[in-house]
Coordinates of N, CA and C in Angstrom, one line a residue:
H85 N 47.2 -69.0 -59.8 CA 46.3 -68.0 -59.4 C 45.8 -68.2 -57.9
N86 N 46.1 -69.3 -57.3 CA 45.6 -69.6 -56.0 C 46.3 -68.8 -54.9
R87 N 47.4 -68.1 -55.2 CA 48.1 -67.3 -54.2 C 47.9 -65.8 -54.4
W88 N 47.1 -65.4 -55.4 CA 46.8 -64.0 -55.7 C 45.8 -63.4 -54.7
I89 N 46.0 -62.2 -54.4 CA 45.0 -61.5 -53.6 C 43.9 -61.0 -54.5
T90 N 42.7 -61.6 -54.3 CA 41.6 -61.3 -55.2 C 40.4 -60.7 -54.4
P91 N 39.4 -60.1 -55.1 CA 38.2 -59.6 -54.4 C 37.5 -60.7 -53.7
L92 N 37.0 -60.4 -52.5 CA 36.3 -61.5 -51.7 C 34.9 -61.1 -51.5
N93 N 34.1 -62.0 -50.9 CA 32.7 -61.8 -50.5 C 31.8 -61.4 -51.7
K94 N 32.1 -62.0 -52.9 CA 31.3 -61.7 -54.1 C 31.2 -60.2 -54.4
L95 N 32.3 -59.5 -54.2 CA 32.4 -58.1 -54.3 C 31.9 -57.6 -55.7
H96 N 32.3 -58.3 -56.8 CA 32.0 -57.8 -58.1 C 30.9 -58.6 -58.8
Q97 N 30.3 -59.6 -58.2 CA 29.4 -60.4 -58.9 C 28.1 -59.7 -59.3
D98 N 27.7 -58.7 -58.6 CA 26.4 -58.0 -58.9 C 26.5 -56.9 -59.9
Q99 N 27.7 -56.5 -60.3 CA 27.9 -55.4 -61.2 C 28.4 -56.0 -62.6
A100 N 27.6 -55.8 -63.6 CA 27.8 -56.5 -64.9 C 29.2 -56.1 -65.5
D101 N 29.6 -54.8 -65.4 CA 30.9 -54.5 -66.0 C 32.1 -54.9 -65.2
L102 N 31.9 -55.3 -63.9 CA 33.0 -55.8 -63.1 C 33.0 -57.3 -62.8
K103 N 32.0 -58.0 -63.3 CA 31.7 -59.4 -63.1 C 32.9 -60.3 -63.5
R104 N 33.6 -59.9 -64.6 CA 34.7 -60.7 -65.1 C 35.9 -60.7 -64.2
Y105 N 35.9 -59.8 -63.2 CA 37.1 -59.7 -62.3 C 36.8 -60.4 -61.0
C106 N 35.7 -61.2 -61.0 CA 35.3 -61.8 -59.7 C 36.4 -62.6 -59.0
H107 N 37.1 -63.4 -59.7 CA 38.1 -64.3 -59.1 C 39.6 -63.9 -59.5
R108 N 39.8 -62.7 -59.8 CA 41.2 -62.2 -60.2 C 41.3 -60.8 -59.8
P109 N 42.6 -60.3 -59.7 CA 42.9 -58.9 -59.4 C 42.3 -58.0 -60.5
V110 N 41.9 -56.8 -60.1 CA 41.4 -55.9 -61.1 C 42.5 -55.0 -61.6
G111 N 42.4 -54.7 -62.9 CA 43.3 -53.7 -63.5 C 44.4 -54.3 -64.3
D112 N 45.1 -53.4 -64.9 CA 46.3 -53.7 -65.7 C 47.5 -53.1 -65.0
H113 N 47.9 -53.8 -63.9 CA 49.0 -53.4 -63.1 C 50.2 -54.2 -63.2
P114 N 51.2 -53.9 -64.1 CA 52.4 -54.7 -64.2 C 53.2 -54.8 -62.9
E115 N 53.0 -53.7 -62.1 CA 53.8 -53.7 -60.8 C 53.3 -54.8 -59.8
N116 N 52.1 -55.3 -60.1 CA 51.6 -56.4 -59.3 C 51.9 -57.8 -59.8
M117 N 52.7 -57.8 -60.9 CA 53.1 -59.0 -61.6 C 54.6 -58.9 -61.9
P118 N 55.4 -59.5 -61.0 CA 56.9 -59.3 -61.1 C 57.4 -59.7 -62.5
W119 N 56.9 -60.7 -63.1 CA 57.4 -61.1 -64.4 C 57.1 -60.0 -65.4
D120 N 56.0 -59.4 -65.4 CA 55.7 -58.3 -66.3 C 56.4 -57.0 -66.0
N121 N 56.6 -56.8 -64.7 CA 57.2 -55.6 -64.2 C 58.6 -55.4 -64.8
S122 N 59.5 -56.3 -64.6 CA 60.9 -56.1 -65.1 C 61.6 -57.4 -65.3
L123 N 61.2 -58.5 -64.8 CA 61.9 -59.8 -65.0 C 62.0 -60.2 -66.4
N124 N 60.9 -60.0 -67.2 CA 60.9 -60.3 -68.6 C 62.0 -59.5 -69.3
Q125 N 62.1 -58.2 -69.0 CA 63.2 -57.4 -69.6 C 64.6 -57.9 -69.2
D126 N 64.7 -58.3 -68.0 CA 66.0 -58.8 -67.5 C 66.5 -60.0 -68.3
V127 N 65.5 -60.9 -68.6 CA 65.8 -62.1 -69.4 C 66.2 -61.7 -70.9
H128 N 65.5 -60.7 -71.5 CA 65.8 -60.3 -72.8 C 67.2 -59.7 -72.9
V129 N 67.5 -58.9 -71.9 CA 68.9 -58.3 -71.8 C 69.9 -59.3 -71.7
S130 N 69.7 -60.3 -70.8 CA 70.6 -61.4 -70.6 C 70.9 -62.2 -71.9
V131 N 69.8 -62.5 -72.6 CA 70.0 -63.3 -73.8 C 70.8 -62.4 -74.8
A132 N 70.5 -61.2 -75.0 CA 71.3 -60.3 -75.9 C 72.8 -60.3 -75.5
K133 N 73.1 -60.2 -74.2 CA 74.5 -60.1 -73.8 C 75.1 -61.5 -74.0
H134 N 74.4 -62.6 -73.9 CA 75.0 -63.9 -74.1 C 75.2 -64.1 -75.6
V135 N 74.4 -63.6 -76.5 CA 74.6 -63.6 -77.9 C 75.9 -62.9 -78.3
M136 N 76.0 -61.7 -77.7 CA 77.2 -60.9 -78.0 C 78.5 -61.6 -77.5
M137 N 78.4 -62.2 -76.3 CA 79.6 -62.8 -75.7 C 80.1 -64.1 -76.5
T138 N 79.1 -64.7 -77.1 CA 79.5 -66.0 -77.8 C 79.5 -65.8 -79.4
S139 N 79.5 -64.6 -79.8 CA 79.4 -64.3 -81.3 C 80.7 -64.8 -82.0
C140 N 81.8 -65.0 -81.3 CA 83.0 -65.4 -81.9 C 83.1 -66.9 -82.1
L141 N 82.2 -67.7 -81.5 CA 82.2 -69.1 -81.6 C 81.6 -69.5 -83.0
E142 N 82.1 -70.7 -83.5 CA 81.6 -71.2 -84.8 C 80.1 -71.5 -84.8
E143 N 79.5 -71.5 -85.9 CA 78.1 -71.7 -86.1 C 77.6 -73.0 -85.5
G144 N 78.4 -74.1 -85.6 CA 78.0 -75.4 -85.1 C 78.3 -75.6 -83.6
D145 N 79.0 -74.7 -83.0 CA 79.4 -74.8 -81.6 C 78.1 -74.8 -80.7
E146 N 78.0 -75.8 -79.8 CA 76.8 -75.9 -79.0 C 76.8 -74.9 -77.9
R147 N 78.0 -74.2 -77.6 CA 78.1 -73.2 -76.6 C 77.5 -71.9 -77.1
K148 N 77.4 -71.7 -78.4 CA 77.0 -70.4 -79.0 C 75.5 -70.1 -78.7
F149 N 75.3 -68.9 -78.2 CA 73.9 -68.3 -78.1 C 73.6 -67.6 -79.4
S150 N 72.5 -67.8 -79.9 CA 72.1 -67.2 -81.2 C 70.6 -66.9 -81.3
M151 N 70.3 -65.8 -82.0 CA 68.9 -65.5 -82.2 C 68.6 -65.5 -83.7
S152 N 69.4 -66.2 -84.5 CA 69.3 -66.2 -85.9 C 68.1 -67.0 -86.5
T153 N 67.6 -68.0 -85.7 CA 66.4 -68.7 -86.2 C 65.5 -68.9 -84.9
P154 N 64.3 -69.2 -85.1 CA 63.4 -69.5 -84.0 C 63.9 -70.6 -83.1
K155 N 64.4 -71.6 -83.7 CA 65.0 -72.8 -82.9 C 66.1 -72.4 -82.1
R156 N 67.1 -71.6 -82.6 CA 68.2 -71.1 -81.8 C 67.8 -70.1 -80.8
L157 N 66.8 -69.3 -81.1 CA 66.3 -68.3 -80.1 C 65.7 -69.0 -78.9
S158 N 64.9 -70.1 -79.2 CA 64.3 -70.9 -78.2 C 65.3 -71.5 -77.3
S159 N 66.4 -72.1 -77.9 CA 67.5 -72.7 -77.2 C 68.2 -71.7 -76.3
A160 N 68.4 -70.5 -76.8 CA 69.1 -69.5 -75.9 C 68.2 -69.1 -74.7
Y161 N 66.9 -68.9 -74.9 CA 66.1 -68.6 -73.8 C 65.9 -69.7 -72.8
R162 N 65.9 -71.0 -73.3 CA 65.8 -72.1 -72.4 C 67.0 -72.3 -71.6
R163 N 68.2 -72.0 -72.2 CA 69.4 -72.1 -71.4 C 69.6 -71.0 -70.4
I164 N 69.1 -69.8 -70.7 CA 69.2 -68.7 -69.7 C 68.2 -69.0 -68.6
L165 N 67.1 -69.6 -68.8 CA 66.0 -69.8 -67.8 C 66.1 -71.2 -67.1
D166 N 67.1 -72.0 -67.5 CA 67.2 -73.4 -67.0 C 67.4 -73.3 -65.5
P167 N 66.5 -74.1 -64.7 CA 66.6 -74.0 -63.2 C 68.0 -74.4 -62.7
A168 N 68.7 -75.3 -63.3 CA 70.0 -75.8 -62.8 C 71.2 -74.9 -63.3
T169 N 71.2 -74.6 -64.6 CA 72.4 -73.9 -65.1 C 72.1 -72.5 -65.6
G170 N 70.8 -72.1 -65.6 CA 70.5 -70.7 -66.1 C 70.9 -69.6 -65.1
V171 N 71.0 -68.4 -65.7 CA 71.5 -67.3 -64.9 C 70.6 -66.1 -64.7
S172 N 69.4 -66.1 -65.4 CA 68.6 -65.0 -65.4 C 67.1 -65.5 -65.3
P173 N 66.3 -64.8 -64.6 CA 66.6 -63.7 -63.6 C 67.2 -64.3 -62.4
S174 N 68.0 -63.5 -61.7 CA 68.7 -63.9 -60.5 C 67.7 -64.0 -59.4
S175 N 68.0 -64.8 -58.4 CA 67.1 -65.0 -57.3 C 66.9 -63.7 -56.5
C176 N 68.0 -62.9 -56.4 CA 67.9 -61.5 -55.8 C 67.0 -60.6 -56.5
R177 N 67.0 -60.7 -57.8 CA 66.1 -59.9 -58.6 C 64.7 -60.3 -58.5
I178 N 64.4 -61.6 -58.4 CA 63.1 -62.1 -58.2 C 62.5 -61.7 -56.9
I179 N 63.3 -61.8 -55.8 CA 62.9 -61.4 -54.5 C 62.6 -59.9 -54.5
H180 N 63.5 -59.1 -55.1 CA 63.3 -57.7 -55.1 C 61.9 -57.3 -55.8
D181 N 61.6 -57.9 -56.9 CA 60.4 -57.6 -57.7 C 59.2 -58.1 -57.0
V182 N 59.3 -59.3 -56.3 CA 58.1 -59.8 -55.5 C 57.8 -58.8 -54.4
N183 N 58.9 -58.3 -53.7 CA 58.7 -57.4 -52.6 C 58.0 -56.1 -53.1
L184 N 58.3 -55.7 -54.3 CA 57.7 -54.5 -54.9 C 56.1 -54.6 -55.0
V185 N 55.7 -55.9 -55.2 CA 54.2 -56.1 -55.3 C 53.5 -55.6 -54.0
F186 N 54.1 -55.9 -52.9 CA 53.5 -55.5 -51.6 C 53.4 -54.0 -51.5
D187 N 54.5 -53.3 -52.0 CA 54.5 -51.8 -52.0 C 53.4 -51.3 -52.9
S188 N 53.2 -52.0 -54.1 CA 52.2 -51.5 -55.0 C 50.8 -51.7 -54.5
L189 N 50.6 -52.9 -53.8 CA 49.3 -53.1 -53.2 C 49.0 -52.1 -52.1
M190 N 50.0 -51.8 -51.3 CA 49.7 -50.8 -50.3 C 49.4 -49.4 -50.9
N191 N 50.1 -49.1 -52.0 CA 49.8 -47.9 -52.7 C 48.3 -47.8 -53.2
V192 N 47.9 -48.9 -53.8 CA 46.5 -49.0 -54.3 C 45.5 -48.9 -53.1
H193 N 45.9 -49.5 -52.0 CA 45.0 -49.4 -50.8 C 45.0 -47.9 -50.3
K194 N 46.2 -47.3 -50.3 CA 46.2 -45.9 -49.8 C 45.4 -45.0 -50.7
N195 N 45.3 -45.3 -52.0 CA 44.5 -44.5 -53.0 C 43.1 -45.0 -53.1
K196 N 42.7 -45.8 -52.1 CA 41.3 -46.3 -52.0 C 40.9 -47.1 -53.2
G197 N 41.8 -48.0 -53.7 CA 41.5 -48.9 -54.7 C 41.7 -48.4 -56.1
V198 N 42.2 -47.2 -56.3 CA 42.5 -46.6 -57.6 C 44.0 -46.7 -57.8
K199 N 44.4 -47.1 -59.0 CA 45.8 -47.2 -59.3 C 46.4 -45.8 -59.3
D200 N 47.7 -45.7 -59.0 CA 48.4 -44.4 -58.9 C 48.6 -43.9 -60.3
Q201 N 48.1 -42.7 -60.6 CA 48.2 -42.2 -62.0 C 49.6 -41.6 -62.2
R202 N 50.4 -41.4 -61.2 CA 51.8 -40.9 -61.3 C 52.7 -42.0 -61.9
I203 N 52.4 -43.2 -61.8 CA 53.3 -44.3 -62.3 C 53.3 -44.2 -63.8
K204 N 54.6 -44.0 -64.3 CA 54.7 -43.9 -65.8 C 54.7 -45.3 -66.4
R205 N 54.1 -45.4 -67.5 CA 53.9 -46.7 -68.2 C 54.6 -46.5 -69.6
V206 N 55.0 -47.6 -70.2 CA 55.5 -47.6 -71.6 C 54.7 -48.6 -72.3
G207 N 54.8 -48.6 -73.7 CA 54.1 -49.6 -74.5 C 52.6 -49.4 -74.5
K208 N 51.9 -50.6 -74.5 CA 50.4 -50.5 -74.5 C 49.8 -50.0 -73.3
R209 N 50.5 -49.9 -72.2 CA 50.0 -49.4 -70.9 C 50.1 -47.9 -70.8
W210 N 50.8 -47.2 -71.8 CA 51.0 -45.8 -71.7 C 49.7 -45.0 -71.9
D211 N 49.5 -44.1 -71.0 CA 48.3 -43.2 -71.1 C 48.7 -41.8 -71.3
P212 N 48.5 -41.2 -72.5 CA 49.0 -39.9 -72.8 C 48.4 -38.8 -71.9
S213 N 47.2 -39.1 -71.3 CA 46.6 -38.0 -70.5 C 47.3 -37.9 -69.1
V214 N 48.2 -38.8 -68.8 CA 48.9 -38.8 -67.5 C 50.3 -38.1 -67.7
E215 N 50.7 -37.9 -68.9 CA 52.0 -37.4 -69.2 C 52.3 -36.1 -68.5
E216 N 53.5 -36.0 -67.9 CA 53.8 -34.7 -67.2 C 54.3 -33.7 -68.2
T217 N 54.3 -32.5 -67.8 CA 54.8 -31.4 -68.7 C 56.3 -31.5 -68.9
R218 N 56.8 -30.9 -69.9 CA 58.3 -31.0 -70.2 C 59.1 -30.1 -69.2
G219 N 60.3 -30.4 -69.1 CA 61.2 -29.6 -68.3 C 61.4 -30.2 -66.9
G220 N 62.2 -29.4 -66.1 CA 62.5 -29.9 -64.8 C 63.8 -30.6 -64.7
R221 N 64.1 -30.9 -63.5 CA 65.4 -31.6 -63.3 C 65.2 -33.1 -63.4
R222 N 66.2 -33.7 -64.1 CA 66.1 -35.2 -64.3 C 67.0 -35.8 -63.2
E223 N 66.4 -36.7 -62.5 CA 67.1 -37.4 -61.4 C 67.8 -38.7 -62.0
K224 N 69.0 -38.9 -61.6 CA 69.7 -40.1 -62.0 C 69.4 -41.2 -61.0
K225 N 69.3 -42.4 -61.5 CA 69.0 -43.5 -60.7 C 70.3 -43.9 -59.9
S226 N 70.1 -44.4 -58.7 CA 71.3 -44.8 -57.9 C 72.1 -45.9 -58.5
S227 N 73.3 -46.0 -58.2 CA 74.2 -47.1 -58.7 C 73.7 -48.5 -58.3
A228 N 73.0 -48.5 -57.1 CA 72.4 -49.8 -56.7 C 71.4 -50.3 -57.7
Y229 N 70.6 -49.4 -58.3 CA 69.6 -49.9 -59.3 C 70.3 -50.6 -60.4
Y230 N 71.4 -50.1 -60.9 CA 72.1 -50.7 -62.0 C 72.9 -52.0 -61.6
S231 N 73.4 -52.0 -60.4 CA 74.2 -53.2 -60.0 C 73.2 -54.4 -59.8
E232 N 72.0 -54.1 -59.4 CA 71.0 -55.2 -59.3 C 70.7 -55.8 -60.7
R233 N 70.8 -55.0 -61.7 CA 70.5 -55.5 -63.1 C 71.7 -56.1 -63.8
I234 N 72.8 -56.2 -63.2 CA 74.0 -56.7 -63.9 C 73.7 -58.2 -64.1
V235 N 74.0 -58.6 -65.3 CA 73.6 -60.0 -65.7 C 74.7 -61.0 -65.4
D236 N 74.4 -62.0 -64.7 CA 75.4 -63.1 -64.6 C 75.6 -63.8 -65.9
L237 N 76.7 -64.4 -66.1 CA 77.0 -65.1 -67.4 C 76.9 -66.6 -67.2
H238 N 76.3 -67.3 -68.2 CA 76.2 -68.7 -68.3 C 77.7 -69.2 -68.6
Q239 N 78.0 -70.4 -68.2 CA 79.3 -70.9 -68.4 C 79.8 -70.8 -69.8
H240 N 78.9 -71.1 -70.8 CA 79.2 -71.0 -72.2 C 79.6 -69.6 -72.6
A241 N 78.9 -68.6 -72.0 CA 79.2 -67.2 -72.3 C 80.6 -66.8 -71.7
I242 N 80.9 -67.4 -70.6 CA 82.2 -67.1 -70.0 C 83.3 -67.6 -70.9
E243 N 83.1 -68.8 -71.4 CA 84.1 -69.4 -72.3 C 84.2 -68.6 -73.6
G244 N 83.0 -68.1 -74.1 CA 83.1 -67.2 -75.3 C 83.8 -65.9 -75.1
R245 N 83.6 -65.3 -73.9 CA 84.2 -64.1 -73.5 C 85.7 -64.3 -73.5
S246 N 86.2 -65.4 -72.9 CA 87.6 -65.7 -72.9 C 88.2 -65.8 -74.3
I247 N 87.5 -66.5 -75.1 CA 88.0 -66.6 -76.5 C 88.1 -65.2 -77.2
K248 N 87.1 -64.4 -77.0 CA 87.1 -63.0 -77.5 C 88.3 -62.2 -77.0
L249 N 88.6 -62.3 -75.7 CA 89.7 -61.6 -75.2 C 91.0 -62.1 -75.7
E250 N 91.2 -63.4 -75.9 CA 92.4 -64.0 -76.5 C 92.5 -63.5 -77.9
N251 N 91.5 -63.5 -78.7 CA 91.5 -63.0 -80.1 C 91.9 -61.6 -80.1
S252 N 91.4 -60.8 -79.2 CA 91.7 -59.4 -79.2 C 93.2 -59.1 -78.8
R253 N 93.7 -59.9 -77.8 CA 95.1 -59.8 -77.4 C 96.0 -60.1 -78.6
A254 N 95.7 -61.2 -79.3 CA 96.5 -61.6 -80.4 C 96.4 -60.6 -81.5
Y255 N 95.3 -60.0 -81.8 CA 95.2 -59.0 -82.8 C 95.9 -57.7 -82.5
F256 N 95.9 -57.3 -81.3 CA 96.5 -56.0 -80.9 C 97.9 -56.2 -80.3
K257 N 98.5 -57.4 -80.4 CA 99.8 -57.7 -79.9 C 100.8 -56.9 -80.7
T258 N 101.7 -56.2 -80.0 CA 102.8 -55.5 -80.7 C 104.1 -56.1 -80.3
D259 N 105.0 -56.1 -81.2 CA 106.4 -56.7 -80.8 C 107.3 -55.6 -80.5

């Protein structure tokens, strides 16, 4: 917390309903927290892809990613997040999301301290009063958005993918 931008000069200490925010940022802004904004989801997607890529491996194989038990799920996440051999979230993705924090803070400043109501939320942060009306043109996201989210594969998943491809070639081989 020592690197966060927080209220200064005892800004909230005199107001009872704001006192709890005295030494921390105000509000429920996932865009000010890169891990909450999208990095968490990137890791979940990465684990799911690794489970799929290694599904052909035997149950006892240490290379297999699995979500079948809490212990195996924990192992999958730890391998994905490992600082030395892990693959998600990528450093480019982390930098991208950290840079978005500054854009978000400038947006809050531009709105004089009020969060932008146009930002769509999902889950517990969704506010039905902000929902737009139905209809209108739907804009597709650029291909750059999707290419940033492509998940690198752990060495074990690369090996699992190779085995899956070989099995597929053998199955569909015609003479």
